[in-house]
JSON list of C-alpha atoms in Angstrom, two decimals:
[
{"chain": "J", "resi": 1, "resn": "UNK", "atom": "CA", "xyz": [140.96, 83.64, 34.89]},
{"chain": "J", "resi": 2, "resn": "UNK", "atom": "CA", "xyz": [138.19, 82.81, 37.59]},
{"chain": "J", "resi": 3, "resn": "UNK", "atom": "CA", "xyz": [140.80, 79.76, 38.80]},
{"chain": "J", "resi": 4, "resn": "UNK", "atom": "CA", "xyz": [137.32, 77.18, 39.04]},
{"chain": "J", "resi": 5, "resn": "UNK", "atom": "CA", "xyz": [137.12, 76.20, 35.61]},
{"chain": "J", "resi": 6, "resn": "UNK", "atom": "CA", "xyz": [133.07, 75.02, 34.77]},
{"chain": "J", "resi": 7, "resn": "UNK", "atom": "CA", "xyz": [131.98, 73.72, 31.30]},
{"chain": "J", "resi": 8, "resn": "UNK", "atom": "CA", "xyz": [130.17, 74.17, 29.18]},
{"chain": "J", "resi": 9, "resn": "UNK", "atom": "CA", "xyz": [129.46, 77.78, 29.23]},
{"chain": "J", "resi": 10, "resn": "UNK", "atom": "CA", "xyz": [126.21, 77.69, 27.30]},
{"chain": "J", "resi": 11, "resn": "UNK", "atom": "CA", "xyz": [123.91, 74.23, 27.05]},
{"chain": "J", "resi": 12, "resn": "UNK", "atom": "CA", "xyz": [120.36, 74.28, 25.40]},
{"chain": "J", "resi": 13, "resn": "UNK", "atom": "CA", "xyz": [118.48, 71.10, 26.11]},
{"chain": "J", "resi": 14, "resn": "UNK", "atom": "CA", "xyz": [114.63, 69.91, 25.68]},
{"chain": "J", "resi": 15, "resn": "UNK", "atom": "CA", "xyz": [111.74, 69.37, 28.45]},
{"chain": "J", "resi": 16, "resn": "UNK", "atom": "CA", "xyz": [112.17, 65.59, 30.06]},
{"chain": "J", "resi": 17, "resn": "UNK", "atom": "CA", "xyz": [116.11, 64.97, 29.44]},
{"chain": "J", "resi": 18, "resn": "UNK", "atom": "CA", "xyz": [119.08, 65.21, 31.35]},
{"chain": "J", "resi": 19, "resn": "UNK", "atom": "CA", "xyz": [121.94, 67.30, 31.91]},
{"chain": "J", "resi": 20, "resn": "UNK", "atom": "CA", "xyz": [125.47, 66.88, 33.39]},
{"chain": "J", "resi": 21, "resn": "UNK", "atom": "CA", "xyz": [127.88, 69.87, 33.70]},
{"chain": "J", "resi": 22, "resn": "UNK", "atom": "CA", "xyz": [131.51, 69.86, 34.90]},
{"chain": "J", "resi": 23, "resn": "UNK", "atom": "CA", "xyz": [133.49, 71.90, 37.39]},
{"chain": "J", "resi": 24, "resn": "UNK", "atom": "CA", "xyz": [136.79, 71.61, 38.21]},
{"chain": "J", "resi": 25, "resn": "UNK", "atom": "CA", "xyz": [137.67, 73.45, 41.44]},
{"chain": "J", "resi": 26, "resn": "UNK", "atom": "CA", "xyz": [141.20, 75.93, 42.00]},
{"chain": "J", "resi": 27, "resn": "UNK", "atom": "CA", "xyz": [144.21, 74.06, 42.58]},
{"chain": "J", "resi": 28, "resn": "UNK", "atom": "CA", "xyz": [144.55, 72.96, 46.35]},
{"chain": "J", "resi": 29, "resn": "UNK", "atom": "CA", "xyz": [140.60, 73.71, 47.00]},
{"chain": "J", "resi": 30, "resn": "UNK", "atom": "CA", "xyz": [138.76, 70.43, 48.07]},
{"chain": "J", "resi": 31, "resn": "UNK", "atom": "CA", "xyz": [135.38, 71.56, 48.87]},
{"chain": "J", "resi": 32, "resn": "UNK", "atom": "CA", "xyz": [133.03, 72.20, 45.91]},
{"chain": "J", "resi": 33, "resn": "UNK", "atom": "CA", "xyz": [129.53, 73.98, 46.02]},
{"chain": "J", "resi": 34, "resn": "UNK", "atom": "CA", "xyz": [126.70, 74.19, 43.25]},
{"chain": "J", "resi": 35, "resn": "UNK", "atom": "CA", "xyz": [124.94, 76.97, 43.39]},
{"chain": "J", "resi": 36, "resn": "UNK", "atom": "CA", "xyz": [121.47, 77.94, 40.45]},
{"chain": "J", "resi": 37, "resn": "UNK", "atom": "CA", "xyz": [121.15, 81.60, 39.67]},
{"chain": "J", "resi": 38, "resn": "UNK", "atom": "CA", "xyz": [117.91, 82.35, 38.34]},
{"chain": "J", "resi": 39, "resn": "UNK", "atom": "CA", "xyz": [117.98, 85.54, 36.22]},
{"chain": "J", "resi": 40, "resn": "UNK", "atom": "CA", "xyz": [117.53, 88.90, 38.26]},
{"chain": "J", "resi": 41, "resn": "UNK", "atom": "CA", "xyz": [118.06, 86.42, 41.54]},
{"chain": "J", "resi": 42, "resn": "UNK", "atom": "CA", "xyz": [120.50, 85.82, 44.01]},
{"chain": "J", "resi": 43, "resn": "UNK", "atom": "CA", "xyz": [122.70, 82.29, 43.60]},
{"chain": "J", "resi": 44, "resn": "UNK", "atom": "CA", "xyz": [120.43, 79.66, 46.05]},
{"chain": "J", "resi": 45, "resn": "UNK", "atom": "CA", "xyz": [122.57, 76.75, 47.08]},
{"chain": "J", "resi": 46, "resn": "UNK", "atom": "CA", "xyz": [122.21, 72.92, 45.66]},
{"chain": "J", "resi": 47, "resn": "UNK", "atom": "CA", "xyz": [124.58, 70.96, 47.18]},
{"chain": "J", "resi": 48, "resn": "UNK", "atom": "CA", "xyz": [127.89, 71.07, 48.63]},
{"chain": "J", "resi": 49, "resn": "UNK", "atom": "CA", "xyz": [130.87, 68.26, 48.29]},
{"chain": "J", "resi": 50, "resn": "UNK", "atom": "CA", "xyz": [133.89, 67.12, 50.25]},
{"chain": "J", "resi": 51, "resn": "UNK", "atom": "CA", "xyz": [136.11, 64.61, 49.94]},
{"chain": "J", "resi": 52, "resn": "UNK", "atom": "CA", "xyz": [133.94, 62.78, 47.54]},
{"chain": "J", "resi": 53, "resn": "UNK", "atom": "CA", "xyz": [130.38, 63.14, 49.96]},
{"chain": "J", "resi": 54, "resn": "UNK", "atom": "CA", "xyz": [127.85, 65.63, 49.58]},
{"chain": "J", "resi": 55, "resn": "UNK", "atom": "CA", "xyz": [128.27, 66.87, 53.04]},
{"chain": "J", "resi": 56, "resn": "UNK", "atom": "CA", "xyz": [124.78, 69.19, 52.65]},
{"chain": "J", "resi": 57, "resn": "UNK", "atom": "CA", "xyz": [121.70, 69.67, 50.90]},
{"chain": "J", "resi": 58, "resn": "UNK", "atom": "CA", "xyz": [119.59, 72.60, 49.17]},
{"chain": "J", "resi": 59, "resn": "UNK", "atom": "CA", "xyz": [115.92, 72.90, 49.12]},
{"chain": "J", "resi": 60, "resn": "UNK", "atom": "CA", "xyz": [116.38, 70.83, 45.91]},
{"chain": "J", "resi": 61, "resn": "UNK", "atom": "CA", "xyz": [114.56, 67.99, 44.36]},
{"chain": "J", "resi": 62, "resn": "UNK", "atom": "CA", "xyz": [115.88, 64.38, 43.91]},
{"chain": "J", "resi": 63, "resn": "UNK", "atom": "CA", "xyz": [115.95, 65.21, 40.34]},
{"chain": "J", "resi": 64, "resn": "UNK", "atom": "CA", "xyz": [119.60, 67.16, 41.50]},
{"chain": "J", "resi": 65, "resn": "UNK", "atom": "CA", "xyz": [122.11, 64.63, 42.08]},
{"chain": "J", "resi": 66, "resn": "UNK", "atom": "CA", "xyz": [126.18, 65.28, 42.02]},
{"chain": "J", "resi": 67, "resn": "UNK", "atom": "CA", "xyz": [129.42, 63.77, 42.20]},
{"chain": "J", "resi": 68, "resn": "UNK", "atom": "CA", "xyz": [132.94, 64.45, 43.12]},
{"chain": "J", "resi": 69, "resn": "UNK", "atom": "CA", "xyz": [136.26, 62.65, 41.80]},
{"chain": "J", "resi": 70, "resn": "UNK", "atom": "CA", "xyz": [139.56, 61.63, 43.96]},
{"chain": "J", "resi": 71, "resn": "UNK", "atom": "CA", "xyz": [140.81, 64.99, 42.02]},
{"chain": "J", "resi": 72, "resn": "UNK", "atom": "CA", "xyz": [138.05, 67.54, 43.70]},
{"chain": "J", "resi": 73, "resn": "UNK", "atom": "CA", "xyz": [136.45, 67.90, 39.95]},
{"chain": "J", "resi": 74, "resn": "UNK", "atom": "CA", "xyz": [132.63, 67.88, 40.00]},
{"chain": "J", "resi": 75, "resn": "UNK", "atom": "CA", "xyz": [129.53, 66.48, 38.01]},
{"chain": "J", "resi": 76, "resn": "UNK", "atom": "CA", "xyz": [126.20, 68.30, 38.84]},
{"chain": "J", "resi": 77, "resn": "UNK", "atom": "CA", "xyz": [123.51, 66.45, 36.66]},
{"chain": "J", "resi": 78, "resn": "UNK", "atom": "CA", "xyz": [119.69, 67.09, 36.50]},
{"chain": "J", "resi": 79, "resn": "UNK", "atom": "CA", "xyz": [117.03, 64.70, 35.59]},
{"chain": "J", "resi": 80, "resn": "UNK", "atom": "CA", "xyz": [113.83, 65.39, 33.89]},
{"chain": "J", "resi": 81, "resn": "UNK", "atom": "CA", "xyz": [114.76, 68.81, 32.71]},
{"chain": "J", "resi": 82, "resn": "UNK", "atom": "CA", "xyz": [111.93, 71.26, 33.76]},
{"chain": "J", "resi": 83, "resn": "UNK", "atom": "CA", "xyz": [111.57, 74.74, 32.35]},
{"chain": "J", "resi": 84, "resn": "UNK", "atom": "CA", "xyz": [112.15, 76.09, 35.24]},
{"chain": "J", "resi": 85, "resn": "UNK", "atom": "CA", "xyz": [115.51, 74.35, 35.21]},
{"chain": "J", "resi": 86, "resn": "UNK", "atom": "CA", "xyz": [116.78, 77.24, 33.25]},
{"chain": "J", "resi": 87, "resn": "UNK", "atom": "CA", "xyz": [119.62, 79.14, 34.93]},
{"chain": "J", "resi": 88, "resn": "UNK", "atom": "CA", "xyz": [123.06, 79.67, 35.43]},
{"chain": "J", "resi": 89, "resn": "UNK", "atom": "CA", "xyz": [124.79, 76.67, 37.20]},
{"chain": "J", "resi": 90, "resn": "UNK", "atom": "CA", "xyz": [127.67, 78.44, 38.96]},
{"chain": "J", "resi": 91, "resn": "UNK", "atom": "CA", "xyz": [130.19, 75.83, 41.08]},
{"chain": "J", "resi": 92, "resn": "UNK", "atom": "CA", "xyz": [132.16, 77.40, 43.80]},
{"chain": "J", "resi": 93, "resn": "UNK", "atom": "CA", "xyz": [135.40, 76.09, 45.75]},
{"chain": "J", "resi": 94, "resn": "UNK", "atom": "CA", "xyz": [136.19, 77.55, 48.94]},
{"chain": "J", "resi": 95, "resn": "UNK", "atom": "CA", "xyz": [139.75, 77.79, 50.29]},
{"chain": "J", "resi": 96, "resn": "UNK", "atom": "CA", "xyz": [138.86, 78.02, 54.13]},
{"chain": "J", "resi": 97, "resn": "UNK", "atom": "CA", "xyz": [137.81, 80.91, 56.07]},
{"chain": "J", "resi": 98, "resn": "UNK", "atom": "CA", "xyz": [137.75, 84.15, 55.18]},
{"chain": "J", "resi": 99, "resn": "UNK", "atom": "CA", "xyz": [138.57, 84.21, 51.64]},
{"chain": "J", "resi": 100, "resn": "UNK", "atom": "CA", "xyz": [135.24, 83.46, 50.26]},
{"chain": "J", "resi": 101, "resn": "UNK", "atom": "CA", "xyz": [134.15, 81.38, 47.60]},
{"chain": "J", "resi": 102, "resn": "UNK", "atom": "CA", "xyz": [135.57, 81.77, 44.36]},
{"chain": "J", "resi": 103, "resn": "UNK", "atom": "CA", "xyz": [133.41, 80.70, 41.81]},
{"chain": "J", "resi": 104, "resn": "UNK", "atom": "CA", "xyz": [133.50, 79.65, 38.46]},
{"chain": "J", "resi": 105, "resn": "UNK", "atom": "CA", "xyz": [132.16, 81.57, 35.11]},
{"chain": "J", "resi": 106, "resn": "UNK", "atom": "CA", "xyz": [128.93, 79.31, 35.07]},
{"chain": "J", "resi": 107, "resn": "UNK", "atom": "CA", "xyz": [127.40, 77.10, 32.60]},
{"chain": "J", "resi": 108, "resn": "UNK", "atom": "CA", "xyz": [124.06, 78.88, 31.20]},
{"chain": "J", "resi": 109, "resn": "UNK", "atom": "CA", "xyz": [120.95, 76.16, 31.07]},
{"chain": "J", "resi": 110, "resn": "UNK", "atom": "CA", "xyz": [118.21, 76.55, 28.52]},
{"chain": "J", "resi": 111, "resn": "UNK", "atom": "CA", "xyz": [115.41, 74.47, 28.91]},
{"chain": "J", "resi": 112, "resn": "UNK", "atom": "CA", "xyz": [113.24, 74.53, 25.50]},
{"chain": "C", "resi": 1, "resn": "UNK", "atom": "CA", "xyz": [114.08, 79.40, 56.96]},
{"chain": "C", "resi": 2, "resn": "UNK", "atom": "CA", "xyz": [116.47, 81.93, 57.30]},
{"chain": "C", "resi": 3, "resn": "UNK", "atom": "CA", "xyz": [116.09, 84.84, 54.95]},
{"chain": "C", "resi": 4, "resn": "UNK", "atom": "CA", "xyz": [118.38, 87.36, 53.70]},
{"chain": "C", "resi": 5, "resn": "UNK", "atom": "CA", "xyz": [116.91, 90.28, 52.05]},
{"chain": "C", "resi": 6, "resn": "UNK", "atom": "CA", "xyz": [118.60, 93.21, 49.83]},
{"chain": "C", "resi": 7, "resn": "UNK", "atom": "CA", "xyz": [117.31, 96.98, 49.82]},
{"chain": "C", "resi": 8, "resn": "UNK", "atom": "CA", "xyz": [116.77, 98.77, 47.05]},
{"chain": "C", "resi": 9, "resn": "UNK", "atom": "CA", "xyz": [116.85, 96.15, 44.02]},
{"chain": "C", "resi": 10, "resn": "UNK", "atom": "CA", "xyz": [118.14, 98.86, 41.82]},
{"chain": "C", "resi": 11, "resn": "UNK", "atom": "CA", "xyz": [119.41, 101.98, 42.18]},
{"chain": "C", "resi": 12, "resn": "UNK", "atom": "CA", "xyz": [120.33, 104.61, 39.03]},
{"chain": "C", "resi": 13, "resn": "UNK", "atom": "CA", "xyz": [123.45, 107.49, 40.02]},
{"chain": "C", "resi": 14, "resn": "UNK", "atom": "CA", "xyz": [124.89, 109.90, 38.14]},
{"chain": "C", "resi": 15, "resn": "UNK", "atom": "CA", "xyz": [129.07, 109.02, 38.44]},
{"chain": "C", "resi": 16, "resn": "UNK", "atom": "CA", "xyz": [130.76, 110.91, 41.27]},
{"chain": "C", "resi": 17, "resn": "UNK", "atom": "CA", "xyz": [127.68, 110.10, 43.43]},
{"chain": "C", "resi": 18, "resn": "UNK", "atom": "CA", "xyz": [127.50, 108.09, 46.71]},
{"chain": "C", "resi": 19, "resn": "UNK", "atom": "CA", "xyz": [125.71, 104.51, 46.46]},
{"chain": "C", "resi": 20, "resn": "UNK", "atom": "CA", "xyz": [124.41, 102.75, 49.26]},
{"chain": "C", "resi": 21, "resn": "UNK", "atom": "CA", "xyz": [122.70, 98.79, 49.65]},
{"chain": "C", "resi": 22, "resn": "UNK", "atom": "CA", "xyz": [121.66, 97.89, 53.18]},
{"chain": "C", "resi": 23, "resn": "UNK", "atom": "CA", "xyz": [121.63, 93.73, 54.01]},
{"chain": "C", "resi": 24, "resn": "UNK", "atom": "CA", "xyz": [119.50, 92.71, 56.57]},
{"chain": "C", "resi": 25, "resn": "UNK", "atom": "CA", "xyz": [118.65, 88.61, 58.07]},
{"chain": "C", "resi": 26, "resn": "UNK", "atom": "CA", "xyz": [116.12, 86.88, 59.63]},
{"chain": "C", "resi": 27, "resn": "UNK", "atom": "CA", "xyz": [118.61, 85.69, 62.26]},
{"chain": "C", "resi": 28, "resn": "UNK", "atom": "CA", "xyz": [121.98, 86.45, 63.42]},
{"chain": "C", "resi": 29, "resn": "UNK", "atom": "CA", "xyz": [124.45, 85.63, 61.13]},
{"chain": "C", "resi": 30, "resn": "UNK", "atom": "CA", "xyz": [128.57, 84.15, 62.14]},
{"chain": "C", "resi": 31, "resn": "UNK", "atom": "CA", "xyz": [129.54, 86.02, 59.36]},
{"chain": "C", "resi": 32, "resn": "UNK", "atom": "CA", "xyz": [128.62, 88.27, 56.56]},
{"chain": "C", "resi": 33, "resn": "UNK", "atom": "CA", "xyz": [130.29, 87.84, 52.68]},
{"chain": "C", "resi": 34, "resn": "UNK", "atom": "CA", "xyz": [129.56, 90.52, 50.06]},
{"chain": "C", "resi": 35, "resn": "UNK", "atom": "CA", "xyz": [130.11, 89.64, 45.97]},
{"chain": "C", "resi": 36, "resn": "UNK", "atom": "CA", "xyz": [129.77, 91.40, 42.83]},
{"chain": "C", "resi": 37, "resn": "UNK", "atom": "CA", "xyz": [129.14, 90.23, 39.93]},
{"chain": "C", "resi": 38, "resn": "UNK", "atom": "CA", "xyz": [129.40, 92.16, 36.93]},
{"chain": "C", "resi": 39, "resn": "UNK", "atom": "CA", "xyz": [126.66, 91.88, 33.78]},
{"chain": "C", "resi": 40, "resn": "UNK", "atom": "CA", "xyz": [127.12, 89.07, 32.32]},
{"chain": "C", "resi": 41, "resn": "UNK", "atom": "CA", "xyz": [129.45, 87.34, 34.66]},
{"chain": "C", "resi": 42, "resn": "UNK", "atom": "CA", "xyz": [130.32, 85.07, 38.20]},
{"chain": "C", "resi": 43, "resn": "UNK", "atom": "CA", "xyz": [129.92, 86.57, 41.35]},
{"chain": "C", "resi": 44, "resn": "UNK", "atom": "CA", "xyz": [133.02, 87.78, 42.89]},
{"chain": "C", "resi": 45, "resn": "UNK", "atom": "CA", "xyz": [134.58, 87.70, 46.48]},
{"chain": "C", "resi": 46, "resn": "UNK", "atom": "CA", "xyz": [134.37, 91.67, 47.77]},
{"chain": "C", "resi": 47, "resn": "UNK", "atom": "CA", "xyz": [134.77, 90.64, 51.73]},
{"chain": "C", "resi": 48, "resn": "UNK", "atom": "CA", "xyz": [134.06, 89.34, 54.70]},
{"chain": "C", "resi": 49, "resn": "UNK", "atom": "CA", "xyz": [133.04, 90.38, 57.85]},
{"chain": "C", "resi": 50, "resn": "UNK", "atom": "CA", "xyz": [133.12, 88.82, 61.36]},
{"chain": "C", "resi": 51, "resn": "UNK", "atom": "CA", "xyz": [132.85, 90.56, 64.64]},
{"chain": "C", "resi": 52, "resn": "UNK", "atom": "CA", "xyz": [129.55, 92.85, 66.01]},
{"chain": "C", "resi": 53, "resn": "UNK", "atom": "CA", "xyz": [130.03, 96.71, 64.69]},
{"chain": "C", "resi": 54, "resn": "UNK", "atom": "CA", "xyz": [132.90, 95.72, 62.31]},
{"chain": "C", "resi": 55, "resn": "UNK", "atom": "CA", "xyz": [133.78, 98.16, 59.39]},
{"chain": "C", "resi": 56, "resn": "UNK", "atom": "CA", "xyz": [136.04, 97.59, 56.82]},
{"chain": "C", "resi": 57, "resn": "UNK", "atom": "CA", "xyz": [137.31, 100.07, 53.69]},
{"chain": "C", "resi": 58, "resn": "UNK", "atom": "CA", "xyz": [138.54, 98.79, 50.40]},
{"chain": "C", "resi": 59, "resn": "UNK", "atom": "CA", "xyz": [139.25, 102.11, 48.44]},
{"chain": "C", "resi": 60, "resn": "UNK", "atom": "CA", "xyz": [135.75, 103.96, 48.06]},
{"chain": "C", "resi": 61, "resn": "UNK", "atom": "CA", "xyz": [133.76, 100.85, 49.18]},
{"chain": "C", "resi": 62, "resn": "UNK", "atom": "CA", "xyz": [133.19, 100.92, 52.70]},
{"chain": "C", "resi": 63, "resn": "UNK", "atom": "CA", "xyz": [131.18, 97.93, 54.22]},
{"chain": "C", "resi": 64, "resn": "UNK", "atom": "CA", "xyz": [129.44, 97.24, 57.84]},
{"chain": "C", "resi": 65, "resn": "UNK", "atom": "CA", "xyz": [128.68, 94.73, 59.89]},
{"chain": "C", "resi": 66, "resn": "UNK", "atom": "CA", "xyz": [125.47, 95.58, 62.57]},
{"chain": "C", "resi": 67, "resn": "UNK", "atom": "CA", "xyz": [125.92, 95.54, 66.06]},
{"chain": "C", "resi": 68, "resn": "UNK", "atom": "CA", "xyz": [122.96, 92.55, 66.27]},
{"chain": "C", "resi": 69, "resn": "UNK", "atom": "CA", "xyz": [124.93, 90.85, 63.57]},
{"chain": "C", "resi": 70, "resn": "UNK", "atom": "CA", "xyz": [121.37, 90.59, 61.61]},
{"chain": "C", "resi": 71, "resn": "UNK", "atom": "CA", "xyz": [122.21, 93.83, 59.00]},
{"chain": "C", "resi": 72, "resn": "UNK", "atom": "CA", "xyz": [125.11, 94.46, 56.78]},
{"chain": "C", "resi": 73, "resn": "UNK", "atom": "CA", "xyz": [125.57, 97.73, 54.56]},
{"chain": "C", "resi": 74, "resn": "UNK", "atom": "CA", "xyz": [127.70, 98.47, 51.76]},
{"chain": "C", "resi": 75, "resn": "UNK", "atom": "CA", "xyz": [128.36, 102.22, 50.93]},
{"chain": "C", "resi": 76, "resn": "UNK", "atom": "CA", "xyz": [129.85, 103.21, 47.86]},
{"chain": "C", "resi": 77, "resn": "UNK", "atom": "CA", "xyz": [132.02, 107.00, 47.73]},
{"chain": "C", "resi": 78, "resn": "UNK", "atom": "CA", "xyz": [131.86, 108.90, 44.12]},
{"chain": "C", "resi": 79, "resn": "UNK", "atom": "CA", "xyz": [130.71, 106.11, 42.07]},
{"chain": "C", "resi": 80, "resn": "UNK", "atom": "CA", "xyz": [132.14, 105.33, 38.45]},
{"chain": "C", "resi": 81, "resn": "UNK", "atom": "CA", "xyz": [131.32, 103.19, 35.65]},
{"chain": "C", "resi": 82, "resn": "UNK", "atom": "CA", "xyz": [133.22, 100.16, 37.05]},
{"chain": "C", "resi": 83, "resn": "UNK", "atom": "CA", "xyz": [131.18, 100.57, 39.93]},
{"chain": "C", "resi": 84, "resn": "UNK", "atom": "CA", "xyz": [128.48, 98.78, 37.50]},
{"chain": "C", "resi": 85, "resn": "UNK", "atom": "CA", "xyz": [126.71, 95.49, 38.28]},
{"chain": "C", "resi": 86, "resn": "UNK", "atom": "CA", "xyz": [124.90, 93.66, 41.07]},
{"chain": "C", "resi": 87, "resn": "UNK", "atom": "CA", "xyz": [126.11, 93.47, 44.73]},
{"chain": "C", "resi": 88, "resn": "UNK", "atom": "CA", "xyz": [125.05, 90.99, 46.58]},
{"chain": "C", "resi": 89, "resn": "UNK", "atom": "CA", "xyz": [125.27, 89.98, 50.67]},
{"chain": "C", "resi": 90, "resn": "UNK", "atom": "CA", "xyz": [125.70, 86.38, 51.74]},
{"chain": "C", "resi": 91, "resn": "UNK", "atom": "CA", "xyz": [125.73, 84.38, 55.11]},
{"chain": "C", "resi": 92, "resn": "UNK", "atom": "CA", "xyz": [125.81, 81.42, 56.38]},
{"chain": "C", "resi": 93, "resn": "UNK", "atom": "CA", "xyz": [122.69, 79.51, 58.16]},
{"chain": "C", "resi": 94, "resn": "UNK", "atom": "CA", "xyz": [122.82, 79.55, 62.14]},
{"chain": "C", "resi": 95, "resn": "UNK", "atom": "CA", "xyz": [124.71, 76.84, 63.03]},
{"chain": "C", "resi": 96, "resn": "UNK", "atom": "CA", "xyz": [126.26, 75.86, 59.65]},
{"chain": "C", "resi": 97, "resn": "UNK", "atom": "CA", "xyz": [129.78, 74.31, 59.79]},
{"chain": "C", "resi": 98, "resn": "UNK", "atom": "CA", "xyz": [129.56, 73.35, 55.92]},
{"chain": "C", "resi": 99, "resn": "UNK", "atom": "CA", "xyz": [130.18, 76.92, 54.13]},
{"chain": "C", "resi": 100, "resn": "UNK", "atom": "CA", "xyz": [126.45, 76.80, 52.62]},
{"chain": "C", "resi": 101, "resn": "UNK", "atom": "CA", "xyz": [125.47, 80.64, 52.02]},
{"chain": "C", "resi": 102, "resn": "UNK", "atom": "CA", "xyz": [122.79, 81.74, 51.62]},
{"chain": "C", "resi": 103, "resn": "UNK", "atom": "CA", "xyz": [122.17, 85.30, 49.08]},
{"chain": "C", "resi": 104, "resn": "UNK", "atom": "CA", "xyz": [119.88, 88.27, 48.96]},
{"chain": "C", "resi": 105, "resn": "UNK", "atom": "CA", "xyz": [118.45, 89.21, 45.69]},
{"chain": "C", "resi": 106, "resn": "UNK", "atom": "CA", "xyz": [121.20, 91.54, 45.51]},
{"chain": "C", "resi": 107, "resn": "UNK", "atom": "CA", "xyz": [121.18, 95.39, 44.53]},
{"chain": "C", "resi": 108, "resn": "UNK", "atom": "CA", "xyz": [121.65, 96.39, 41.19]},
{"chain": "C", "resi": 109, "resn": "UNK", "atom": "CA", "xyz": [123.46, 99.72, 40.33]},
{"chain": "C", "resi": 110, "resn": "UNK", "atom": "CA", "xyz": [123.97, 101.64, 37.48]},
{"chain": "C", "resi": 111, "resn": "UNK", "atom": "CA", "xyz": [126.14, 104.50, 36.83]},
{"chain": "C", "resi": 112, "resn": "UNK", "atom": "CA", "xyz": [125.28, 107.18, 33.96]},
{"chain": "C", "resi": 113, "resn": "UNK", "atom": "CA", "xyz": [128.65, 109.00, 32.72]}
]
């Protein structure tokens, strides 16, 4: 049990529509970071959230947008699904220094 | 931007020998995180390192922190198959308060039984 709980685990979707996927961080974690693994890549960083703002940004287009509820859960959602979209969406909470992230098992994108 | 790169990308050992991935950054890094993340799966929390020159052991995995704070090193003593999957190094930008990391590409080992 990874303790950040992301769904779905698998998502196919077509060229031009839009996405939202789900995280909901371990229990007393209130930061929440998105992170897109490309296959045979290293996770690159989206966004990151805290107490409901995104606090920073990623080298990612407008097109990557997110959200965070009163409870810590997350919504990433993507907008005019590219291709190159395609990756695993992992979320990540962090419980303060020195402990890491702990992430969550991922949702796998498929852009078709 | 700051860069974090990951030597070799793969690396093939028979089991019961020594494994070694070397980290190295464009710029000096507060800290340096190392993950694993098995085929197939989320990238796990191995460590973290903080001061210049630190070294820390977990069993047979014994990891390194540079004296310049730029390079990082992860050595592995008589592999096995559990050993399997991709390792990668992570730090934060200079200056970065938020807990953004940024990855290398990561090292991929195998093990053959």
């Amino acid at each position: 049990d990874a303790g950040v709980t992301q769904s779905p685990t698998h998502l196919i979707k077509t060229r031009g529509q839009q996405v939202t996927l789900r995280c909901s961080p371990k229990s007393g974690h209130d930061t929440v970071s998105w992170y897109q693994q490309a296959l045979g890549q290293g996770p690159q960083f989206i966004f990151q959230y805290y107490e409901e703002e995104e606090r920073q940004r990623g080298n990612f287009p407008d097109r990557f947008s997110g959200h965070q509820f009163p409870n810590y859960s997350s919504e990433l959602n993507v907008n005019a699904l590219l291709l190159g979209d395609s990756a695993l969406y992992l979320c990540a909470s962090d419980p303060g220094q020195g402990l890491g992230y702990t992430f969550g098992s991922g949702t796998r994108l498929t852009v078709v | 931007g700051q860069q974090v790169m990951q030597i070799p990308q793969y690396q093939h050992v028979q089991e019961g020998e020594d494994f070694t991935t070397y980290c190295n950054s464009s710029t000096t890094l507060s800290n340096i995180q190392w993950y694993k993340q098995r085929p197939g799966g989320h990238p796990v929390f191995l460590i973290q390192l903080v001061k210049s020159g630190e070294v820390k052991k977990q069993k047979r995995l014994t990891f390194q922190f540079g004296e310049a704070k730029k390079n990082s090193s992860l050595h592995i003593t008589a592999t096995q198959t559990t050993d399997v999957g991709t390792y990668f190094c992570a730090g934060p930008p200079r200056a970065s308060n938020t807990g953004k990391l940024i990855f290398g590409q990561g090292t991929t080992l195998q093990v053959k039984p």
